[in-house]
């Protein structure tokens, strides 16, 4: 358990620091791609991905940096992709919203809201057809839960008892639209689903240990052939929808709301508990911070040094020959 | 003819294939079924899905009994959820399977466009080749005729043609229906196959065993010196009959080119034919504006201008939704007569 907590903390802290560095440097305009930062939501990516093995797959969305890193995606390739360089994980063809690292089961991310939901369902179908003892996970927001494709996908996954874990990160906002203006109650589908067909849980998405435990339940269920799960994780997007903090339009949400949620910071919370339990000594913490900072420096240096994609390759990846 | 059943009661035009010793004649549905059955046998990654693929009708007969032969896990009915199920096919494809998703009308593909156009067509490019390929076949049949009206008979190839990253196929013969479908299933990229109900009336020579008609390779169905008629699907057969009649009745020799694949398009074949005739009738079962015939005309003007001796003529449906009433339908659709008129007009110019 202590190992798990420490591992969760390492992953979350790394995601946080990477996001902060991107935030800090975004206005320099070397990253010419719209970034969607996940500061405040790290516990979900970390909690879920640490319950997975390398053969399990993840589908992600426009806010995917955390999912990518938590699943083990290469940091250098991420930062290079944010710079649209040839060394990026998508060779500069994807940008921040289209991350991929097949070596670790991160099979790609769609920037069409809800787009990854049926794809993850299909990956689950393939796992079932191939009798692979594997799990397919998809991360999406409360905005994506407005899309009908979620209900089509859940229905099919329940029907076929597919090994899919649907992770709804309910950060309450879709760009500048509050959830109350878009949905009745806290999502109609959850109430009607037969628990035998769907394990559904609503949980504090800022509690990494809790998320991890729920994810393990869902993953075990998937591996046993019992079928899909839907984890609705309450959380909050501390920064704006996209770009850096100074670019967030003012006036659509209350400062007090942001402050309330900042007090529930998932990273600080886990740190506190680790310190209180004597699991994170100051020296170890300093070493961890230093290692992460160094890794990020290296990633930015790698990105800066990486060449731009060769325009001669423009049409090379349309079809695979 | 009851709308729900199509009996193969017409022989395809004799393109000389029988003379080449192919012998066996099959109906269009049987040819498709044989392709699916072979694909399922030859490659365990292949599976067949679609609303009603396991019902007694079996997608106009193209999937009849396959679920009994290969099991309900590999040949299965789908919920009425075209968006999600297309995504399911995309996901399964990128996780190593080779799904074939059949629809009895192309109209329903509008519901699937997000996954087809935004995802399947983009996946490989979007990740700079670092993501797995999407070897997916989406097959849909133009349900034209018999009062199907505006939402059940649309010829949507013009829309799919526009999207880079999708291959697009429209067979005209039973032989090609089988060979093109097998090639599409074997292709590592997303392929849309648009078939036509009129094809299902036909019987034609179909070799046994697997064979592959390469995507992107057209064929000259009838050589001629005066006018080129180029197109796809059942209109090629109409063009062939039109050309035969004109040759007999008026001594006009039209060359009939069956391009078979819309994307990639066999431009070389089209241009070579134009070099011989200098005149083009572009035919398509879809709409005129921005459609497939418009694209053929653009290729002719852009790359074959020096050969052209007359303006290109397009024979297509008018830019209107399809009416239901049979007298209105008759005014709406084009076929042998319109092609004949176009050839005659062009030959005289
Ligand atoms: C189908 C679709 N509609 C609209 C958009 C524009 N858009 C991009 S992100 C976003 C908000 C999504 O909200 P949510 O799913 O809650 O994710 P979050 O950004 O909060 O993480 C919208 C509306 C889109 N990309 N795709």
XYZ file of C-alpha atoms in Angstrom, chain B residues 21-247:
227
model
C -12.980 -19.513 -69.942
C -14.213 -18.420 -66.534
C -17.249 -20.547 -66.933
C -19.081 -20.403 -63.616
C -21.754 -17.721 -63.307
C -22.834 -16.367 -59.928
C -25.225 -13.706 -58.782
C -23.859 -10.519 -57.248
C -24.972 -11.439 -53.706
C -23.436 -14.895 -54.012
C -20.207 -13.346 -55.232
C -20.072 -11.011 -52.246
C -20.952 -13.829 -49.902
C -18.163 -15.916 -51.313
C -15.707 -13.056 -50.748
C -16.791 -12.690 -47.122
C -16.724 -16.413 -46.537
C -13.222 -16.694 -48.002
C -11.980 -13.718 -46.004
C -13.371 -15.225 -42.793
C -11.748 -18.552 -43.640
C -8.377 -17.198 -44.692
C -7.817 -14.684 -41.912
C -9.000 -15.150 -38.359
C -8.726 -11.405 -37.748
C -11.646 -10.766 -40.090
C -15.109 -10.344 -38.630
C -18.381 -9.202 -40.154
C -20.802 -6.875 -38.433
C -23.878 -4.912 -39.343
C -27.511 -4.498 -38.625
C -29.190 -7.660 -39.851
C -26.153 -9.518 -41.149
C -27.413 -12.610 -39.326
C -31.080 -12.287 -40.199
C -32.704 -14.558 -42.777
C -32.333 -11.900 -45.484
C -28.632 -11.547 -44.715
C -27.922 -8.182 -46.275
C -29.606 -8.891 -49.621
C -28.080 -12.347 -49.418
C -24.491 -11.188 -49.160
C -24.123 -12.477 -45.576
C -26.791 -15.163 -45.557
C -25.876 -18.056 -43.260
C -22.377 -16.786 -42.499
C -23.147 -16.578 -38.783
C -24.034 -20.271 -38.810
C -20.852 -21.127 -40.620
C -18.488 -18.919 -38.620
C -20.308 -18.351 -35.338
C -22.028 -15.392 -33.794
C -18.809 -13.979 -32.453
C -17.392 -13.375 -35.908
C -20.607 -12.510 -37.746
C -22.881 -10.421 -35.608
C -25.848 -8.102 -35.580
C -25.301 -4.607 -34.172
C -27.387 -2.259 -32.065
C -28.808 0.689 -34.002
C -25.888 2.877 -33.085
C -23.955 3.677 -36.231
C -21.671 6.273 -34.669
C -20.468 4.071 -31.834
C -20.335 0.877 -33.858
C -18.205 2.558 -36.506
C -15.898 3.637 -33.695
C -15.980 0.088 -32.382
C -14.854 -1.097 -35.805
C -12.112 1.532 -35.881
C -10.922 0.542 -32.415
C -11.004 -3.153 -33.232
C -9.061 -2.471 -36.425
C -6.349 -0.566 -34.666
C -6.152 -3.315 -32.073
C -5.301 -5.789 -34.815
C -8.620 -7.026 -36.193
C -10.029 -6.585 -39.716
C -13.681 -5.624 -39.355
C -16.122 -5.543 -42.253
C -19.120 -3.387 -41.345
C -22.095 -3.698 -43.692
C -25.032 -1.320 -44.065
C -28.032 -1.903 -46.269
C -28.216 1.839 -47.058
C -25.433 4.402 -47.411
C -27.666 7.061 -45.870
C -26.881 5.654 -42.449
C -23.242 6.443 -42.987
C -24.044 10.070 -42.223
C -24.430 8.921 -38.619
C -21.078 7.236 -38.871
C -19.280 10.164 -40.490
C -17.587 11.276 -37.288
C -15.806 8.007 -36.897
C -15.214 7.519 -40.625
C -14.086 10.989 -41.600
C -12.698 12.343 -38.350
C -11.107 9.185 -37.044
C -10.579 6.271 -39.461
C -9.437 8.513 -42.304
C -7.124 10.565 -40.128
C -5.669 8.110 -37.643
C -2.551 7.135 -39.500
C -1.672 10.592 -40.757
C -2.501 12.357 -37.506
C 0.094 10.408 -35.569
C 2.740 10.678 -38.242
C 2.556 6.971 -38.987
C 3.274 6.076 -35.331
C -0.222 4.736 -34.617
C -1.460 1.346 -35.773
C -3.229 1.250 -39.164
C -7.007 1.017 -39.456
C -7.733 -1.927 -41.764
C -11.470 -1.426 -41.895
C -14.046 -2.042 -44.627
C -17.359 -0.223 -44.559
C -19.754 -1.551 -47.164
C -23.069 0.066 -48.001
C -25.617 -0.501 -50.724
C -27.497 2.194 -52.591
C -31.104 1.218 -51.991
C -32.407 2.967 -55.049
C -35.836 2.474 -56.512
C -39.278 1.348 -55.385
C -40.252 4.470 -53.489
C -37.257 4.578 -51.195
C -37.374 8.366 -51.300
C -34.954 10.946 -50.042
C -33.401 9.227 -47.033
C -32.966 5.706 -48.360
C -31.373 6.022 -51.761
C -28.598 8.560 -51.563
C -25.477 7.981 -53.578
C -22.924 9.441 -51.176
C -19.708 8.649 -53.013
C -19.174 12.346 -53.756
C -18.907 13.005 -50.042
C -16.552 10.144 -49.296
C -14.514 10.991 -52.362
C -13.721 14.321 -50.772
C -12.051 12.862 -47.685
C -8.345 12.053 -47.939
C -7.482 8.872 -46.088
C -10.421 6.801 -47.293
C -10.228 4.467 -50.240
C -13.474 4.305 -52.162
C -14.720 1.464 -54.339
C -17.793 0.998 -56.560
C -17.946 -2.331 -58.370
C -19.970 -2.944 -61.489
C -19.693 -6.689 -62.068
C -20.094 -9.825 -59.977
C -16.473 -10.680 -60.707
C -15.294 -7.336 -59.384
C -17.657 -7.354 -56.431
C -15.838 -10.387 -55.108
C -12.315 -9.409 -56.142
C -12.584 -5.810 -54.979
C -14.119 -6.768 -51.639
C -11.331 -9.268 -51.010
C -8.772 -6.609 -51.929
C -10.505 -4.093 -49.658
C -10.466 -6.524 -46.729
C -6.803 -7.239 -47.396
C -5.942 -3.531 -47.520
C -4.388 -2.056 -44.391
C -6.343 1.178 -44.758
C -9.979 2.181 -44.282
C -11.955 1.347 -47.419
C -15.532 2.351 -48.197
C -17.322 0.109 -50.687
C -20.507 1.507 -52.182
C -22.530 -1.085 -53.976
C -25.745 -0.714 -55.924
C -28.958 -2.655 -55.637
C -29.225 -2.860 -59.400
C -26.015 -4.891 -59.408
C -27.781 -7.519 -57.355
C -30.004 -8.403 -60.292
C -27.007 -9.532 -62.252
C -25.355 -12.847 -62.789
C -21.870 -13.009 -64.213
C -18.696 -15.016 -64.430
C -17.027 -15.385 -61.028
C -13.927 -17.512 -60.596
C -13.763 -19.852 -57.606
C -11.281 -19.340 -54.798
C -9.684 -16.099 -53.705
C -8.573 -13.460 -56.189
C -7.948 -9.778 -55.767
C -8.905 -6.918 -58.074
C -6.366 -4.238 -57.151
C -7.799 -1.017 -55.750
C -7.075 1.861 -58.089
C -7.041 -0.089 -61.326
C -9.784 0.525 -63.848
C -10.546 -1.458 -66.972
C -11.716 -0.725 -70.505
C -14.992 -2.606 -70.895
C -15.411 -1.770 -74.544
C -12.914 -0.176 -76.876
C -14.084 2.666 -79.138
C -12.704 5.591 -81.082
C -15.340 8.339 -80.917
C -16.262 9.039 -77.297
C -15.097 7.858 -73.846
C -17.776 7.045 -71.308
C -16.227 6.732 -67.867
C -17.918 5.837 -64.626
C -18.659 3.302 -61.928
C -21.102 0.708 -60.757
C -24.241 -0.201 -62.661
C -23.974 2.838 -64.937
C -21.010 1.169 -66.590
C -23.304 -1.648 -67.623
C -25.818 0.890 -68.891
C -23.033 2.653 -70.759
C -21.962 -0.634 -72.310
C -25.443 -1.404 -73.557
C -25.799 2.180 -74.799
C -22.521 1.913 -76.657
C -23.429 -1.423 -78.242
C -26.747 -0.058 -79.422
C -25.226 3.132 -80.833
C -22.601 1.158 -82.677
